Amino acid sequence: MKKLLLSIFAVAALGFSTQAQTEKGKIMLGGNLAFDSQKSDAANAKANTSFEIVPSVGYFVADNIAVGTGIGYSYDKNVGTTKSEAFVVSPFGRYYTNISDQFKFFGQLAVPMQFGSAHAVDAQGDEGAKLGNSTQIGVALSPGFAFFPSKKIGIELALNGLSYTNYRVQDANDNDVKGAGYDNVSFGTNFFAPKLGIQFHF
């Protein structure tokens, strides 16, 4: 009987520890950091570079279900086309499921929005004149993994999933700059450009 009670207690404790970080009423604070640099094989080629940092806050409206938003900064330079710098707002919803006591899988649906400016960039990577103000709105569904070394800290690795992006650049007269905008749908994961994040759970 004593062994049975101890076993029940151990199972209950395990269940509590796997839910403690993501139970209803909890708050998570943290963010994501992403960096990507790609260079072609051509002689003297300059690298395309992108960088993004987005601190975030979320609230668990139910066990394993969180809603929140991120606010941050984005930089994207493509040699031969444009360079953009933008203010980022990214509301999201997230669902966690347990893998083990310290590991969780999550899926996240986000609506990232960016508002900034765009400049021309020549083939040598030098920045030119301002093209106009840029606006980017998208929808992204992405998977990720969270490792919890303690009940209050989660280290996350998020991967690209399914996403749609609408990007526009408008001049001073609110006209679209020809060749600067695009619509893009992508599916698949780039394992060489993950987003690494740290979340604090309270």
PDB file of C-alpha atoms in Angstrom:
ATOM      1  CA  MET A   1       0.000   0.000   0.000  1.00  0.00           C
ATOM      2  CA  LYS A   2       2.830   2.348   0.864  1.00  0.00           C
ATOM      3  CA  LYS A   3       4.506   1.671  -2.491  1.00  0.00           C
ATOM      4  CA  LEU A   4       1.219   2.310  -4.298  1.00  0.00           C
ATOM      5  CA  LEU A   5       0.756   5.672  -2.566  1.00  0.00           C
ATOM      6  CA  LEU A   6       4.342   6.663  -3.375  1.00  0.00           C
ATOM      7  CA  SER A   7       3.815   5.707  -7.024  1.00  0.00           C
ATOM      8  CA  ILE A   8       0.614   7.777  -7.243  1.00  0.00           C
ATOM      9  CA  PHE A   9       2.389  10.726  -5.630  1.00  0.00           C
ATOM     10  CA  ALA A  10       5.307  10.448  -8.088  1.00  0.00           C
ATOM     11  CA  VAL A  11       2.972  10.375 -11.095  1.00  0.00           C
ATOM     12  CA  ALA A  12       1.035  13.363  -9.742  1.00  0.00           C
ATOM     13  CA  ALA A  13       4.264  15.293  -9.146  1.00  0.00           C
ATOM     14  CA  LEU A  14       5.451  14.528 -12.674  1.00  0.00           C
ATOM     15  CA  GLY A  15       2.145  15.716 -14.094  1.00  0.00           C
ATOM     16  CA  PHE A  16       2.406  18.947 -12.117  1.00  0.00           C
ATOM     17  CA  SER A  17       5.997  19.622 -13.187  1.00  0.00           C
ATOM     18  CA  THR A  18       5.220  19.148 -16.887  1.00  0.00           C
ATOM     19  CA  GLN A  19       2.264  21.547 -16.684  1.00  0.00           C
ATOM     20  CA  ALA A  20       3.676  24.126 -14.242  1.00  0.00           C
ATOM     21  CA  GLN A  21       5.282  26.374 -16.846  1.00  0.00           C
ATOM     22  CA  THR A  22       2.308  26.399 -19.233  1.00  0.00           C
ATOM     23  CA  GLU A  23      -0.764  26.240 -16.997  1.00  0.00           C
ATOM     24  CA  LYS A  24      -3.651  28.718 -17.100  1.00  0.00           C
ATOM     25  CA  GLY A  25      -2.866  32.126 -15.580  1.00  0.00           C
ATOM     26  CA  LYS A  26       0.898  31.951 -16.159  1.00  0.00           C
ATOM     27  CA  ILE A  27       2.780  34.776 -17.910  1.00  0.00           C
ATOM     28  CA  MET A  28       5.803  34.294 -20.136  1.00  0.00           C
ATOM     29  CA  LEU A  29       8.337  36.987 -20.964  1.00  0.00           C
ATOM     30  CA  GLY A  30      11.130  36.565 -23.469  1.00  0.00           C
ATOM     31  CA  GLY A  31      11.670  36.890 -27.167  1.00  0.00           C
ATOM     32  CA  ASN A  32      13.325  35.632 -30.309  1.00  0.00           C
ATOM     33  CA  LEU A  33      16.572  36.391 -32.076  1.00  0.00           C
ATOM     34  CA  ALA A  34      17.171  35.465 -35.728  1.00  0.00           C
ATOM     35  CA  PHE A  35      20.186  36.001 -37.977  1.00  0.00           C
ATOM     36  CA  ASP A  36      20.847  34.823 -41.529  1.00  0.00           C
ATOM     37  CA  SER A  37      23.717  35.593 -43.913  1.00  0.00           C
ATOM     38  CA  GLN A  38      23.984  34.126 -47.414  1.00  0.00           C
ATOM     39  CA  LYS A  39      26.739  34.672 -49.961  1.00  0.00           C
ATOM     40  CA  SER A  40      26.936  33.384 -53.538  1.00  0.00           C
ATOM     41  CA  ASP A  41      29.998  31.673 -55.040  1.00  0.00           C
ATOM     42  CA  ALA A  42      30.658  34.578 -57.399  1.00  0.00           C
ATOM     43  CA  ALA A  43      33.969  36.418 -57.029  1.00  0.00           C
ATOM     44  CA  ASN A  44      33.807  39.423 -54.668  1.00  0.00           C
ATOM     45  CA  ALA A  45      30.161  38.679 -53.950  1.00  0.00           C
ATOM     46  CA  LYS A  46      28.616  40.501 -51.007  1.00  0.00           C
ATOM     47  CA  ALA A  47      26.444  38.653 -48.522  1.00  0.00           C
ATOM     48  CA  ASN A  48      22.705  39.125 -48.112  1.00  0.00           C
ATOM     49  CA  THR A  49      22.042  39.693 -44.425  1.00  0.00           C
ATOM     50  CA  SER A  50      18.936  39.653 -42.259  1.00  0.00           C
ATOM     51  CA  PHE A  51      18.610  40.228 -38.527  1.00  0.00           C
ATOM     52  CA  GLU A  52      15.594  40.362 -36.228  1.00  0.00           C
ATOM     53  CA  ILE A  53      15.127  40.782 -32.492  1.00  0.00           C
ATOM     54  CA  VAL A  54      11.606  40.659 -31.056  1.00  0.00           C
ATOM     55  CA  PRO A  55      10.984  40.689 -27.266  1.00  0.00           C
ATOM     56  CA  SER A  56       7.573  39.237 -26.412  1.00  0.00           C
ATOM     57  CA  VAL A  57       5.001  38.776 -23.667  1.00  0.00           C
ATOM     58  CA  GLY A  58       2.330  36.083 -23.491  1.00  0.00           C
ATOM     59  CA  TYR A  59      -0.493  35.010 -21.198  1.00  0.00           C
ATOM     60  CA  PHE A  60      -1.837  31.461 -20.779  1.00  0.00           C
ATOM     61  CA  VAL A  61      -5.598  31.689 -21.255  1.00  0.00           C
ATOM     62  CA  ALA A  62      -5.850  27.929 -20.681  1.00  0.00           C
ATOM     63  CA  ASP A  63      -3.454  25.090 -19.881  1.00  0.00           C
ATOM     64  CA  ASN A  64      -0.855  24.932 -22.702  1.00  0.00           C
ATOM     65  CA  ILE A  65      -2.547  27.742 -24.704  1.00  0.00           C
ATOM     66  CA  ALA A  66      -0.974  31.204 -24.734  1.00  0.00           C
ATOM     67  CA  VAL A  67      -1.723  34.446 -26.569  1.00  0.00           C
ATOM     68  CA  GLY A  68       0.540  37.470 -26.720  1.00  0.00           C
ATOM     69  CA  THR A  69       2.559  39.802 -28.876  1.00  0.00           C
ATOM     70  CA  GLY A  70       6.124  40.621 -29.763  1.00  0.00           C
ATOM     71  CA  ILE A  71       7.556  44.087 -30.437  1.00  0.00           C
ATOM     72  CA  GLY A  72      10.991  44.630 -31.919  1.00  0.00           C
ATOM     73  CA  TYR A  73      13.307  45.497 -34.813  1.00  0.00           C
ATOM     74  CA  SER A  74      14.082  43.970 -38.207  1.00  0.00           C
ATOM     75  CA  TYR A  75      16.963  44.544 -40.658  1.00  0.00           C
ATOM     76  CA  ASP A  76      17.128  43.007 -44.128  1.00  0.00           C
ATOM     77  CA  LYS A  77      19.736  43.758 -46.800  1.00  0.00           C
ATOM     78  CA  ASN A  78      19.682  42.119 -50.236  1.00  0.00           C
ATOM     79  CA  VAL A  79      22.597  43.020 -52.504  1.00  0.00           C
ATOM     80  CA  GLY A  80      21.471  44.407 -55.842  1.00  0.00           C
ATOM     81  CA  THR A  81      17.949  45.241 -54.666  1.00  0.00           C
ATOM     82  CA  THR A  82      17.009  46.847 -51.333  1.00  0.00           C
ATOM     83  CA  LYS A  83      17.806  47.341 -47.682  1.00  0.00           C
ATOM     84  CA  SER A  84      14.978  47.718 -45.176  1.00  0.00           C
ATOM     85  CA  GLU A  85      14.836  48.584 -41.485  1.00  0.00           C
ATOM     86  CA  ALA A  86      11.529  48.251 -39.688  1.00  0.00           C
ATOM     87  CA  PHE A  87       9.568  48.356 -36.448  1.00  0.00           C
ATOM     88  CA  VAL A  88       7.986  44.948 -35.793  1.00  0.00           C
ATOM     89  CA  VAL A  89       4.686  44.022 -34.123  1.00  0.00           C
ATOM     90  CA  SER A  90       3.830  40.331 -34.049  1.00  0.00           C
ATOM     91  CA  PRO A  91       0.704  39.096 -32.204  1.00  0.00           C
ATOM     92  CA  PHE A  92       0.630  35.323 -31.749  1.00  0.00           C
ATOM     93  CA  GLY A  93      -1.196  32.318 -30.391  1.00  0.00           C
ATOM     94  CA  ARG A  94       0.670  29.217 -29.207  1.00  0.00           C
ATOM     95  CA  TYR A  95      -0.181  25.653 -28.171  1.00  0.00           C
ATOM     96  CA  TYR A  96       2.201  23.410 -26.191  1.00  0.00           C
ATOM     97  CA  THR A  97       2.217  19.642 -25.864  1.00  0.00           C
ATOM     98  CA  ASN A  98       4.456  17.602 -23.561  1.00  0.00           C
ATOM     99  CA  ILE A  99       7.224  15.378 -24.907  1.00  0.00           C
ATOM    100  CA  SER A 100       8.872  14.681 -21.550  1.00  0.00           C
ATOM    101  CA  ASP A 101       9.313  16.290 -18.140  1.00  0.00           C
ATOM    102  CA  GLN A 102      11.615  18.995 -19.539  1.00  0.00           C
ATOM    103  CA  PHE A 103      10.783  19.091 -23.254  1.00  0.00           C
ATOM    104  CA  LYS A 104       7.689  20.444 -24.982  1.00  0.00           C
ATOM    105  CA  PHE A 105       6.689  20.767 -28.614  1.00  0.00           C
ATOM    106  CA  PHE A 106       4.735  23.865 -29.636  1.00  0.00           C
ATOM    107  CA  GLY A 107       2.944  25.209 -32.665  1.00  0.00           C
ATOM    108  CA  GLN A 108       2.593  28.943 -33.130  1.00  0.00           C
ATOM    109  CA  LEU A 109       0.351  31.053 -35.347  1.00  0.00           C
ATOM    110  CA  ALA A 110       1.581  34.630 -35.724  1.00  0.00           C
ATOM    111  CA  VAL A 111       0.614  37.708 -37.726  1.00  0.00           C
ATOM    112  CA  PRO A 112       3.931  39.585 -38.090  1.00  0.00           C
ATOM    113  CA  MET A 113       3.723  43.212 -39.231  1.00  0.00           C
ATOM    114  CA  GLN A 114       6.620  45.498 -40.094  1.00  0.00           C
ATOM    115  CA  PHE A 115       6.629  49.247 -40.737  1.00  0.00           C
ATOM    116  CA  GLY A 116       9.815  51.000 -41.842  1.00  0.00           C
ATOM    117  CA  SER A 117      11.809  52.358 -44.761  1.00  0.00           C
ATOM    118  CA  ALA A 118      13.546  50.915 -47.812  1.00  0.00           C
ATOM    119  CA  HIS A 119      16.725  52.033 -49.601  1.00  0.00           C
ATOM    120  CA  ALA A 120      18.227  50.925 -52.891  1.00  0.00           C
ATOM    121  CA  VAL A 121      21.327  48.697 -52.708  1.00  0.00           C
ATOM    122  CA  ASP A 122      23.676  48.270 -55.680  1.00  0.00           C
ATOM    123  CA  ALA A 123      25.544  45.145 -56.813  1.00  0.00           C
ATOM    124  CA  GLN A 124      28.540  46.094 -54.625  1.00  0.00           C
ATOM    125  CA  GLY A 125      26.351  46.232 -51.537  1.00  0.00           C
ATOM    126  CA  ASP A 126      26.451  50.027 -51.215  1.00  0.00           C
ATOM    127  CA  GLU A 127      23.328  51.778 -49.996  1.00  0.00           C
ATOM    128  CA  GLY A 128      21.701  54.366 -52.264  1.00  0.00           C
ATOM    129  CA  ALA A 129      18.688  56.646 -52.178  1.00  0.00           C
ATOM    130  CA  LYS A 130      15.585  56.055 -50.101  1.00  0.00           C
ATOM    131  CA  LEU A 131      12.892  54.331 -52.147  1.00  0.00           C
ATOM    132  CA  GLY A 132      10.059  54.981 -49.735  1.00  0.00           C
ATOM    133  CA  ASN A 133       8.248  53.664 -46.696  1.00  0.00           C
ATOM    134  CA  SER A 134       7.862  49.910 -46.400  1.00  0.00           C
ATOM    135  CA  THR A 135       4.989  47.829 -45.045  1.00  0.00           C
ATOM    136  CA  GLN A 136       5.077  44.076 -44.553  1.00  0.00           C
ATOM    137  CA  ILE A 137       2.164  41.983 -43.305  1.00  0.00           C
ATOM    138  CA  GLY A 138       2.168  38.230 -43.062  1.00  0.00           C
ATOM    139  CA  VAL A 139       0.759  35.081 -41.512  1.00  0.00           C
ATOM    140  CA  ALA A 140       3.093  32.371 -40.226  1.00  0.00           C
ATOM    141  CA  LEU A 141       2.465  28.908 -38.809  1.00  0.00           C
ATOM    142  CA  SER A 142       5.648  27.501 -37.286  1.00  0.00           C
ATOM    143  CA  PRO A 143       6.708  24.556 -35.106  1.00  0.00           C
ATOM    144  CA  GLY A 144       9.222  24.651 -32.288  1.00  0.00           C
ATOM    145  CA  PHE A 145      10.710  22.923 -29.274  1.00  0.00           C
ATOM    146  CA  ALA A 146      11.119  24.237 -25.738  1.00  0.00           C
ATOM    147  CA  PHE A 147      13.582  22.927 -23.155  1.00  0.00           C
ATOM    148  CA  PHE A 148      12.888  23.765 -19.507  1.00  0.00           C
ATOM    149  CA  PRO A 149      16.037  23.515 -17.347  1.00  0.00           C
ATOM    150  CA  SER A 150      13.870  24.899 -14.522  1.00  0.00           C
ATOM    151  CA  LYS A 151      10.189  25.682 -13.946  1.00  0.00           C
ATOM    152  CA  LYS A 152      10.703  29.361 -14.773  1.00  0.00           C
ATOM    153  CA  ILE A 153      13.042  29.222 -17.792  1.00  0.00           C
ATOM    154  CA  GLY A 154      12.330  27.888 -21.278  1.00  0.00           C
ATOM    155  CA  ILE A 155      14.936  27.769 -24.046  1.00  0.00           C
ATOM    156  CA  GLU A 156      13.234  27.624 -27.434  1.00  0.00           C
ATOM    157  CA  LEU A 157      14.171  26.701 -30.969  1.00  0.00           C
ATOM    158  CA  ALA A 158      11.571  27.727 -33.570  1.00  0.00           C
ATOM    159  CA  LEU A 159      11.709  26.695 -37.221  1.00  0.00           C
ATOM    160  CA  ASN A 160      10.144  28.121 -40.343  1.00  0.00           C
ATOM    161  CA  GLY A 161       6.913  26.453 -41.389  1.00  0.00           C
ATOM    162  CA  LEU A 162       4.101  27.689 -43.602  1.00  0.00           C
ATOM    163  CA  SER A 163       3.986  31.428 -44.204  1.00  0.00           C
ATOM    164  CA  TYR A 164       2.563  34.157 -46.434  1.00  0.00           C
ATOM    165  CA  THR A 165       4.121  37.612 -46.750  1.00  0.00           C
ATOM    166  CA  ASN A 166       2.913  40.765 -48.505  1.00  0.00           C
ATOM    167  CA  TYR A 167       5.616  43.437 -48.825  1.00  0.00           C
ATOM    168  CA  ARG A 168       5.066  46.910 -50.288  1.00  0.00           C
ATOM    169  CA  VAL A 169       7.170  50.060 -50.676  1.00  0.00           C
ATOM    170  CA  GLN A 170       5.391  53.367 -51.261  1.00  0.00           C
ATOM    171  CA  ASP A 171       6.905  56.690 -52.299  1.00  0.00           C
ATOM    172  CA  ALA A 172       6.074  60.136 -50.889  1.00  0.00           C
ATOM    173  CA  ASN A 173       2.870  60.197 -52.974  1.00  0.00           C
ATOM    174  CA  ASP A 174       1.690  56.826 -51.598  1.00  0.00           C
ATOM    175  CA  ASN A 175       2.309  55.111 -54.928  1.00  0.00           C
ATOM    176  CA  ASP A 176       3.792  51.606 -55.007  1.00  0.00           C
ATOM    177  CA  VAL A 177       7.461  51.601 -56.020  1.00  0.00           C
ATOM    178  CA  LYS A 178       7.714  49.352 -59.070  1.00  0.00           C
ATOM    179  CA  GLY A 179       9.781  46.227 -58.500  1.00  0.00           C
ATOM    180  CA  ALA A 180      10.178  46.799 -54.757  1.00  0.00           C
ATOM    181  CA  GLY A 181       7.145  44.866 -53.495  1.00  0.00           C
ATOM    182  CA  TYR A 182       6.256  41.191 -53.558  1.00  0.00           C
ATOM    183  CA  ASP A 183       3.878  38.495 -52.367  1.00  0.00           C
ATOM    184  CA  ASN A 184       5.526  35.346 -51.088  1.00  0.00           C
ATOM    185  CA  VAL A 185       4.237  31.967 -49.932  1.00  0.00           C
ATOM    186  CA  SER A 186       6.782  29.575 -48.427  1.00  0.00           C
ATOM    187  CA  PHE A 187       6.598  26.098 -46.985  1.00  0.00           C
ATOM    188  CA  GLY A 188       9.456  24.163 -45.486  1.00  0.00           C
ATOM    189  CA  THR A 189      12.142  24.507 -42.882  1.00  0.00           C
ATOM    190  CA  ASN A 190      15.550  26.109 -43.188  1.00  0.00           C
ATOM    191  CA  PHE A 191      17.535  24.333 -40.448  1.00  0.00           C
ATOM    192  CA  PHE A 192      20.406  26.800 -40.976  1.00  0.00           C
ATOM    193  CA  ALA A 193      18.273  29.806 -40.018  1.00  0.00           C
ATOM    194  CA  PRO A 194      16.373  28.884 -36.836  1.00  0.00           C
ATOM    195  CA  LYS A 195      15.034  31.364 -34.300  1.00  0.00           C
ATOM    196  CA  LEU A 196      16.512  30.968 -30.835  1.00  0.00           C
ATOM    197  CA  GLY A 197      14.530  32.315 -27.913  1.00  0.00           C
ATOM    198  CA  ILE A 198      14.416  32.383 -24.127  1.00  0.00           C
ATOM    199  CA  GLN A 199      11.155  32.652 -22.207  1.00  0.00           C
ATOM    200  CA  PHE A 200      10.704  33.333 -18.479  1.00  0.00           C
ATOM    201  CA  HIS A 201       7.545  31.834 -16.974  1.00  0.00           C
ATOM    202  CA  PHE A 202       5.836  33.389 -13.948  1.00  0.00           C
TER     203      PHE A 202
END
